[in-house]
Amino acid sequence: MENLINIFVKSVFIENMIFSVFLGMCSFLAVSKSVKTAAGLGVAVVFVLGITVPVDYLLENYVLTEGALSWLGSQFGDIDLSFLSFIIFIAVIASMTQLVEMIVEKFAPALYMQLGIFLPLIAVNCAILGCSLFMQQKAFDNVGEATVYGLGSGVGWFLAIVAIAAIREKIRYSNVPAPLRGLGISFIITGLMGMAFMAFMGIKL
Amino acid sequence: MSESLFSKKNMALLTGPLNSSNPVTVQVLGICSALAVTAKLKPAIVMAISVTLVVAFANVIISLLRNTIPNRIRIIVQLVVISFLVIVVDQILKAYVYDVSKQLSVFVGLIITNCILMGRLEAFALGNKPWPSFLDGIGNGAGYGMILIIIAFVRELLGSGTVFNYRIIPESWYITNGGFYANNGMLILPPMALIIVGVVIWVQRSRNRKLIDN
């Protein structure tokens, strides 16, 4: 249990998807003009990450890595399919987002209306694929750890996008030099927030 | 087909992305990798070449298939084409430049979700012939590569005092050797990359006032 909490805290703060590995920057910058939409997209990302990372973990360990197919029989023991992992992961992500979209539409129409176009866009959010690829590198012990890692990364992304959206709502009232307005200042603010998040780097868990 | 292969319109596809429609600073595509791989020049250039090739060929393939892809499943088809090309690039990098491939780690795989690819496929290749799509891909890859090289040059020079691993700032200047100079360690860390992109955008927009947001 302590181990799971460690993984969670680490993925939310220390290895924050936005501020320390820069994943999902495109939608982070494009959808952070108001707090409400930013929060909607953030929730959708947490949701999809919580599903895709464990699914990819199971596929990785029971289908893709060298020797993973040995449960089929000893003659499959030395098959190494790891070169297929990109295509398998992206297929899982694309189909999961489609599935999540259908489930949300059926059972929670209010949430579906709120998330709107953001749900399908998640398939090409690099934070999702990136999280699965980092999961592959980290080689977690069991599927529980992978799930917690996925959820933690999602929560970290959610916090980051809500924070920048709040700052961008306020910055509209300040006098920013014209060429820096909009995109330029958002980059610089993200950089400064990243520096603040670096304060967590010294924490060893 | 009376239009020549290098007509003015086609050349504009190639040069536009270098400045007024730059994928990184104007279209805001492909930021993630632009920030993450630019601590040194070598991985930045390898990344730029890989992305250029993948964009160009994905554009051509999608452009050839554009009339046969059903609209509803086009995203999946695009992702499959892209991931096929990325797997090829990944295997080539692993075979010939293993150290760079290790440094780029997950970012080679992340070319699949690099927004430049989806952005250009959706915005250009689905509605144009293969040759202009190819030029558009090369142009956008070059525009992306240009920004990557600028960022990586600044970060490597000020952050480690080298360019392409050749020492530019002499060893004897360093404080440890009795000099006065120290590398700015901040530039190696991710947040400064964002600030450098911010400054590049600032410079570009103050030179080209049409790009300013209101």
Short mmCIF file of N, CA, C and O in Angstrom, two decimals, chain B residues 55-158:
data_model
loop_
_atom_site.label_atom_id
_atom_site.label_comp_id
_atom_site.label_asym_id
_atom_site.label_seq_id
_atom_site.Cartn_x
_atom_site.Cartn_y
_atom_site.Cartn_z
N VAL B 55 6.79 12.68 -41.60
CA VAL B 55 5.71 13.56 -42.08
C VAL B 55 5.61 13.47 -43.59
O VAL B 55 4.51 13.33 -44.14
N ALA B 56 6.76 13.54 -44.29
CA ALA B 56 6.71 13.55 -45.75
C ALA B 56 6.06 12.28 -46.28
O ALA B 56 5.14 12.33 -47.08
N PHE B 57 6.53 11.11 -45.77
CA PHE B 57 5.99 9.86 -46.33
C PHE B 57 4.57 9.60 -45.88
O PHE B 57 3.75 9.11 -46.66
N ALA B 58 4.24 9.97 -44.62
CA ALA B 58 2.85 9.78 -44.19
C ALA B 58 1.93 10.66 -45.03
O ALA B 58 0.86 10.21 -45.47
N ASN B 59 2.37 11.88 -45.33
CA ASN B 59 1.58 12.76 -46.20
C ASN B 59 1.35 12.11 -47.56
O ASN B 59 0.23 12.11 -48.07
N VAL B 60 2.41 11.54 -48.14
CA VAL B 60 2.26 10.94 -49.47
C VAL B 60 1.29 9.76 -49.40
O VAL B 60 0.37 9.66 -50.21
N ILE B 61 1.48 8.89 -48.39
CA ILE B 61 0.64 7.68 -48.33
C ILE B 61 -0.83 8.07 -48.14
O ILE B 61 -1.72 7.58 -48.85
N ILE B 62 -1.08 8.98 -47.19
CA ILE B 62 -2.47 9.37 -46.94
C ILE B 62 -3.05 10.08 -48.15
O ILE B 62 -4.22 9.89 -48.51
N SER B 63 -2.21 10.87 -48.83
CA SER B 63 -2.70 11.58 -49.99
C SER B 63 -3.07 10.59 -51.11
O SER B 63 -4.07 10.78 -51.80
N LEU B 64 -2.30 9.51 -51.25
CA LEU B 64 -2.65 8.49 -52.26
C LEU B 64 -3.94 7.78 -51.89
O LEU B 64 -4.72 7.41 -52.75
N LEU B 65 -4.14 7.59 -50.57
CA LEU B 65 -5.31 6.82 -50.14
C LEU B 65 -6.53 7.71 -49.92
O LEU B 65 -7.59 7.22 -49.56
N ARG B 66 -6.37 9.04 -50.09
CA ARG B 66 -7.39 9.95 -49.56
C ARG B 66 -8.79 9.70 -50.10
O ARG B 66 -9.77 9.96 -49.40
N ASN B 67 -8.90 9.19 -51.33
CA ASN B 67 -10.25 8.98 -51.86
C ASN B 67 -10.85 7.65 -51.47
O ASN B 67 -12.01 7.39 -51.72
N THR B 68 -10.04 6.77 -50.83
CA THR B 68 -10.59 5.46 -50.47
C THR B 68 -10.83 5.33 -48.97
O THR B 68 -11.47 4.39 -48.54
N ILE B 69 -10.29 6.26 -48.16
CA ILE B 69 -10.47 6.13 -46.71
C ILE B 69 -11.86 6.61 -46.32
O ILE B 69 -12.22 7.74 -46.61
N PRO B 70 -12.66 5.75 -45.64
CA PRO B 70 -13.96 6.22 -45.16
C PRO B 70 -13.73 7.28 -44.09
O PRO B 70 -12.85 7.15 -43.24
N ASN B 71 -14.53 8.33 -44.12
CA ASN B 71 -14.31 9.47 -43.24
C ASN B 71 -14.33 9.09 -41.76
O ASN B 71 -13.55 9.60 -40.98
N ARG B 72 -15.21 8.15 -41.37
CA ARG B 72 -15.38 7.87 -39.94
C ARG B 72 -14.16 7.22 -39.32
O ARG B 72 -13.92 7.37 -38.14
N ILE B 73 -13.43 6.41 -40.09
CA ILE B 73 -12.31 5.72 -39.47
C ILE B 73 -10.98 6.32 -39.90
O ILE B 73 -9.94 5.71 -39.78
N ARG B 74 -11.00 7.57 -40.39
CA ARG B 74 -9.75 8.09 -40.94
C ARG B 74 -8.65 8.25 -39.89
O ARG B 74 -7.48 8.03 -40.18
N ILE B 75 -9.06 8.56 -38.63
CA ILE B 75 -8.02 8.75 -37.61
C ILE B 75 -7.26 7.45 -37.36
O ILE B 75 -6.04 7.44 -37.27
N ILE B 76 -8.00 6.34 -37.29
CA ILE B 76 -7.34 5.06 -37.07
C ILE B 76 -6.41 4.75 -38.25
O ILE B 76 -5.28 4.30 -38.06
N VAL B 77 -6.90 4.99 -39.48
CA VAL B 77 -6.07 4.70 -40.64
C VAL B 77 -4.80 5.53 -40.59
O VAL B 77 -3.68 5.03 -40.79
N GLN B 78 -4.96 6.83 -40.25
CA GLN B 78 -3.78 7.69 -40.18
C GLN B 78 -2.82 7.18 -39.12
O GLN B 78 -1.61 7.12 -39.35
N LEU B 79 -3.36 6.79 -37.95
CA LEU B 79 -2.48 6.33 -36.89
C LEU B 79 -1.73 5.07 -37.31
O LEU B 79 -0.55 4.91 -36.98
N VAL B 80 -2.41 4.19 -38.04
CA VAL B 80 -1.73 2.96 -38.47
C VAL B 80 -0.60 3.28 -39.44
O VAL B 80 0.51 2.76 -39.30
N VAL B 81 -0.87 4.17 -40.41
CA VAL B 81 0.18 4.54 -41.36
C VAL B 81 1.35 5.16 -40.61
O VAL B 81 2.52 4.79 -40.83
N ILE B 82 1.05 6.09 -39.69
CA ILE B 82 2.13 6.76 -38.97
C ILE B 82 2.90 5.76 -38.12
O ILE B 82 4.13 5.75 -38.14
N SER B 83 2.17 4.88 -37.41
CA SER B 83 2.94 4.00 -36.52
C SER B 83 3.80 3.03 -37.31
O SER B 83 4.90 2.71 -36.89
N PHE B 84 3.33 2.64 -38.50
CA PHE B 84 4.17 1.80 -39.35
C PHE B 84 5.47 2.52 -39.69
O PHE B 84 6.57 1.98 -39.52
N LEU B 85 5.36 3.80 -40.12
CA LEU B 85 6.58 4.55 -40.47
C LEU B 85 7.47 4.75 -39.26
O LEU B 85 8.70 4.66 -39.36
N VAL B 86 6.84 5.00 -38.09
CA VAL B 86 7.65 5.25 -36.89
C VAL B 86 8.38 3.98 -36.46
O VAL B 86 9.53 4.04 -36.05
N ILE B 87 7.73 2.82 -36.61
CA ILE B 87 8.41 1.58 -36.25
C ILE B 87 9.65 1.41 -37.13
O ILE B 87 10.73 1.05 -36.66
N VAL B 88 9.51 1.71 -38.44
CA VAL B 88 10.66 1.60 -39.33
C VAL B 88 11.78 2.53 -38.87
O VAL B 88 12.93 2.10 -38.71
N VAL B 89 11.42 3.80 -38.58
CA VAL B 89 12.44 4.76 -38.14
C VAL B 89 13.10 4.28 -36.84
O VAL B 89 14.32 4.31 -36.69
N ASP B 90 12.28 3.79 -35.91
CA ASP B 90 12.80 3.36 -34.61
C ASP B 90 13.80 2.22 -34.78
O ASP B 90 14.87 2.22 -34.18
N GLN B 91 13.44 1.25 -35.64
CA GLN B 91 14.34 0.12 -35.84
C GLN B 91 15.64 0.57 -36.50
O GLN B 91 16.71 0.09 -36.15
N ILE B 92 15.54 1.54 -37.45
CA ILE B 92 16.76 2.03 -38.10
C ILE B 92 17.65 2.74 -37.09
O ILE B 92 18.86 2.51 -37.03
N LEU B 93 17.04 3.59 -36.24
CA LEU B 93 17.84 4.31 -35.24
C LEU B 93 18.51 3.33 -34.30
O LEU B 93 19.68 3.47 -33.97
N LYS B 94 17.76 2.30 -33.86
CA LYS B 94 18.33 1.33 -32.93
C LYS B 94 19.50 0.60 -33.58
O LYS B 94 20.47 0.26 -32.92
N ALA B 95 19.40 0.38 -34.91
CA ALA B 95 20.45 -0.39 -35.57
C ALA B 95 21.69 0.45 -35.83
O ALA B 95 22.80 -0.03 -35.69
N TYR B 96 21.54 1.74 -36.21
CA TYR B 96 22.71 2.50 -36.65
C TYR B 96 23.21 3.53 -35.65
O TYR B 96 24.39 3.81 -35.63
N VAL B 97 22.33 4.19 -34.89
CA VAL B 97 22.81 5.18 -33.91
C VAL B 97 22.21 4.84 -32.55
O VAL B 97 21.37 5.54 -32.03
N TYR B 98 22.69 3.74 -31.97
CA TYR B 98 22.06 3.22 -30.76
C TYR B 98 22.10 4.21 -29.61
O TYR B 98 21.13 4.37 -28.88
N ASP B 99 23.25 4.95 -29.46
CA ASP B 99 23.35 5.87 -28.32
C ASP B 99 22.32 6.98 -28.42
O ASP B 99 21.69 7.34 -27.42
N VAL B 100 22.11 7.51 -29.63
CA VAL B 100 21.11 8.57 -29.79
C VAL B 100 19.72 8.01 -29.54
O VAL B 100 18.88 8.63 -28.89
N SER B 101 19.48 6.79 -30.02
CA SER B 101 18.18 6.17 -29.82
C SER B 101 17.89 6.00 -28.33
O SER B 101 16.77 6.20 -27.87
N LYS B 102 18.93 5.69 -27.55
CA LYS B 102 18.77 5.59 -26.09
C LYS B 102 18.44 6.95 -25.48
O LYS B 102 17.58 7.07 -24.62
N GLN B 103 19.14 8.00 -25.97
CA GLN B 103 18.90 9.34 -25.44
C GLN B 103 17.50 9.83 -25.76
O GLN B 103 16.87 10.49 -24.95
N LEU B 104 17.01 9.50 -26.95
CA LEU B 104 15.67 9.97 -27.34
C LEU B 104 14.60 9.21 -26.60
O LEU B 104 13.46 9.65 -26.53
N SER B 105 14.93 8.05 -26.07
CA SER B 105 14.05 7.13 -25.33
C SER B 105 12.64 7.11 -25.90
O SER B 105 12.45 6.78 -27.07
N VAL B 106 11.63 7.48 -25.14
CA VAL B 106 10.26 7.30 -25.61
C VAL B 106 9.89 8.29 -26.71
O VAL B 106 8.86 8.14 -27.33
N PHE B 107 10.74 9.29 -26.96
CA PHE B 107 10.29 10.33 -27.88
C PHE B 107 10.25 9.89 -29.33
O PHE B 107 9.56 10.50 -30.14
N VAL B 108 10.98 8.81 -29.68
CA VAL B 108 10.83 8.28 -31.03
C VAL B 108 9.42 7.73 -31.18
O VAL B 108 8.71 8.03 -32.14
N GLY B 109 8.97 6.96 -30.19
CA GLY B 109 7.63 6.42 -30.23
C GLY B 109 6.59 7.52 -30.25
O GLY B 109 5.55 7.41 -30.89
N LEU B 110 6.92 8.61 -29.56
CA LEU B 110 5.95 9.69 -29.47
C LEU B 110 5.82 10.48 -30.76
O LEU B 110 4.95 11.34 -30.85
N ILE B 111 6.66 10.18 -31.78
CA ILE B 111 6.43 10.82 -33.08
C ILE B 111 5.01 10.47 -33.56
O ILE B 111 4.36 11.26 -34.22
N ILE B 112 4.54 9.27 -33.16
CA ILE B 112 3.19 8.85 -33.57
C ILE B 112 2.16 9.89 -33.17
O ILE B 112 1.27 10.22 -33.95
N THR B 113 2.27 10.39 -31.95
CA THR B 113 1.26 11.35 -31.51
C THR B 113 1.76 12.77 -31.64
O THR B 113 1.16 13.68 -31.10
N ASN B 114 2.88 12.97 -32.35
CA ASN B 114 3.33 14.33 -32.59
C ASN B 114 2.25 15.05 -33.38
O ASN B 114 1.83 14.59 -34.44
N CYS B 115 1.79 16.16 -32.84
CA CYS B 115 0.63 16.80 -33.47
C CYS B 115 0.93 17.29 -34.87
O CYS B 115 0.02 17.47 -35.65
N ILE B 116 2.21 17.51 -35.22
CA ILE B 116 2.51 17.96 -36.58
C ILE B 116 1.97 16.95 -37.58
O ILE B 116 1.38 17.30 -38.60
N LEU B 117 2.15 15.65 -37.24
CA LEU B 117 1.70 14.62 -38.17
C LEU B 117 0.21 14.66 -38.39
O LEU B 117 -0.27 14.79 -39.51
N MET B 118 -0.54 14.54 -37.28
CA MET B 118 -2.00 14.54 -37.42
C MET B 118 -2.46 15.85 -38.04
O MET B 118 -3.33 15.87 -38.90
N GLY B 119 -1.85 16.94 -37.59
CA GLY B 119 -2.24 18.26 -38.07
C GLY B 119 -2.09 18.37 -39.57
O GLY B 119 -3.00 18.77 -40.28
N ARG B 120 -0.92 17.96 -40.09
CA ARG B 120 -0.69 18.10 -41.52
C ARG B 120 -1.53 17.10 -42.31
O ARG B 120 -2.00 17.39 -43.41
N LEU B 121 -1.70 15.88 -41.76
CA LEU B 121 -2.51 14.89 -42.50
C LEU B 121 -3.94 15.39 -42.63
O LEU B 121 -4.53 15.34 -43.71
N GLU B 122 -4.48 15.88 -41.51
CA GLU B 122 -5.86 16.36 -41.54
C GLU B 122 -6.00 17.60 -42.40
O GLU B 122 -6.93 17.72 -43.18
N ALA B 123 -5.04 18.55 -42.22
CA ALA B 123 -5.23 19.84 -42.85
C ALA B 123 -4.78 19.84 -44.30
O ALA B 123 -5.27 20.62 -45.10
N PHE B 124 -3.83 18.97 -44.66
CA PHE B 124 -3.30 19.08 -46.02
C PHE B 124 -3.46 17.82 -46.85
O PHE B 124 -4.10 17.83 -47.89
N ALA B 125 -2.90 16.70 -46.35
CA ALA B 125 -2.82 15.51 -47.20
C ALA B 125 -4.19 14.98 -47.59
O ALA B 125 -4.35 14.43 -48.68
N LEU B 126 -5.20 15.16 -46.72
CA LEU B 126 -6.52 14.62 -47.06
C LEU B 126 -7.17 15.36 -48.22
O LEU B 126 -8.12 14.87 -48.79
N GLY B 127 -6.65 16.54 -48.56
CA GLY B 127 -7.30 17.29 -49.63
C GLY B 127 -6.39 17.64 -50.80
O GLY B 127 -6.76 18.48 -51.61
N ASN B 128 -5.18 17.05 -50.86
CA ASN B 128 -4.26 17.46 -51.91
C ASN B 128 -3.60 16.26 -52.57
O ASN B 128 -3.59 15.16 -52.02
N LYS B 129 -2.99 16.53 -53.74
CA LYS B 129 -2.31 15.47 -54.50
C LYS B 129 -1.01 15.08 -53.81
O LYS B 129 -0.48 15.83 -53.00
N PRO B 130 -0.47 13.89 -54.14
CA PRO B 130 0.73 13.41 -53.45
C PRO B 130 1.93 14.35 -53.51
O PRO B 130 2.59 14.55 -52.49
N TRP B 131 2.23 14.94 -54.68
CA TRP B 131 3.46 15.73 -54.76
C TRP B 131 3.41 16.99 -53.86
O TRP B 131 4.32 17.19 -53.06
N PRO B 132 2.34 17.81 -53.94
CA PRO B 132 2.27 18.92 -53.00
C PRO B 132 2.28 18.44 -51.55
O PRO B 132 2.90 19.09 -50.69
N SER B 133 1.66 17.30 -51.26
CA SER B 133 1.66 16.80 -49.89
C SER B 133 3.06 16.46 -49.43
O SER B 133 3.44 16.74 -48.29
N PHE B 134 3.85 15.89 -50.36
CA PHE B 134 5.23 15.55 -50.03
C PHE B 134 6.01 16.82 -49.69
O PHE B 134 6.69 16.90 -48.67
N LEU B 135 5.84 17.87 -50.54
CA LEU B 135 6.55 19.13 -50.29
C LEU B 135 6.10 19.73 -48.97
O LEU B 135 6.92 20.24 -48.19
N ASP B 136 4.79 19.67 -48.71
CA ASP B 136 4.27 20.22 -47.46
C ASP B 136 4.91 19.50 -46.27
O ASP B 136 5.29 20.12 -45.29
N GLY B 137 5.02 18.17 -46.39
CA GLY B 137 5.64 17.40 -45.31
C GLY B 137 7.08 17.80 -45.09
O GLY B 137 7.51 18.04 -43.96
N ILE B 138 7.85 17.90 -46.19
CA ILE B 138 9.26 18.28 -46.06
C ILE B 138 9.35 19.68 -45.47
O ILE B 138 10.15 19.94 -44.56
N GLY B 139 8.51 20.60 -45.95
CA GLY B 139 8.54 21.98 -45.46
C GLY B 139 8.26 22.05 -43.98
O GLY B 139 8.99 22.69 -43.22
N ASN B 140 7.21 21.36 -43.55
CA ASN B 140 6.87 21.41 -42.12
C ASN B 140 7.92 20.72 -41.27
O ASN B 140 8.24 21.20 -40.18
N GLY B 141 8.47 19.62 -41.78
CA GLY B 141 9.55 18.97 -41.05
C GLY B 141 10.73 19.90 -40.90
O GLY B 141 11.35 20.00 -39.84
N ALA B 142 11.03 20.66 -41.98
CA ALA B 142 12.18 21.56 -41.93
C ALA B 142 11.91 22.72 -40.97
O ALA B 142 12.80 23.13 -40.22
N GLY B 143 10.68 23.22 -40.97
CA GLY B 143 10.34 24.31 -40.05
C GLY B 143 10.47 23.86 -38.62
O GLY B 143 11.01 24.58 -37.76
N TYR B 144 10.03 22.63 -38.35
CA TYR B 144 10.14 22.05 -37.01
C TYR B 144 11.61 21.87 -36.65
O TYR B 144 12.05 22.26 -35.57
N GLY B 145 12.37 21.32 -37.63
CA GLY B 145 13.78 21.08 -37.39
C GLY B 145 14.53 22.37 -37.11
O GLY B 145 15.39 22.41 -36.24
N MET B 146 14.13 23.45 -37.82
CA MET B 146 14.82 24.72 -37.64
C MET B 146 14.68 25.20 -36.19
O MET B 146 15.66 25.59 -35.54
N ILE B 147 13.45 25.14 -35.68
CA ILE B 147 13.22 25.58 -34.29
C ILE B 147 14.00 24.69 -33.33
O ILE B 147 14.64 25.16 -32.39
N LEU B 148 13.98 23.38 -33.60
CA LEU B 148 14.71 22.44 -32.73
C LEU B 148 16.18 22.79 -32.68
O LEU B 148 16.81 22.79 -31.62
N ILE B 149 16.74 23.12 -33.86
CA ILE B 149 18.18 23.39 -33.91
C ILE B 149 18.49 24.70 -33.19
O ILE B 149 19.48 24.78 -32.45
N ILE B 150 17.64 25.72 -33.36
CA ILE B 150 17.88 26.98 -32.65
C ILE B 150 17.88 26.73 -31.14
O ILE B 150 18.81 27.14 -30.42
N ILE B 151 16.84 26.03 -30.66
CA ILE B 151 16.74 25.82 -29.21
C ILE B 151 17.93 24.99 -28.72
O ILE B 151 18.56 25.31 -27.71
N ALA B 152 18.25 23.93 -29.47
CA ALA B 152 19.31 23.03 -29.01
C ALA B 152 20.65 23.75 -29.02
O ALA B 152 21.47 23.54 -28.13
N PHE B 153 20.87 24.64 -30.01
CA PHE B 153 22.13 25.37 -30.08
C PHE B 153 22.31 26.24 -28.84
O PHE B 153 23.33 26.18 -28.15
N VAL B 154 21.26 27.02 -28.50
CA VAL B 154 21.34 27.89 -27.33
C VAL B 154 21.54 27.07 -26.08
O VAL B 154 22.40 27.35 -25.24
N ARG B 155 20.75 25.98 -25.95
CA ARG B 155 20.83 25.20 -24.71
C ARG B 155 22.17 24.50 -24.57
O ARG B 155 22.71 24.43 -23.48
N GLU B 156 22.70 23.98 -25.68
CA GLU B 156 23.96 23.25 -25.54
C GLU B 156 25.11 24.21 -25.30
O GLU B 156 25.99 23.95 -24.48
N LEU B 157 25.10 25.37 -26.01
CA LEU B 157 26.20 26.32 -25.86
C LEU B 157 26.24 26.89 -24.45
O LEU B 157 27.29 26.90 -23.79
N LEU B 158 25.10 27.37 -23.96
CA LEU B 158 25.12 28.01 -22.65
C LEU B 158 25.04 26.99 -21.52
O LEU B 158 25.51 27.25 -20.42
#
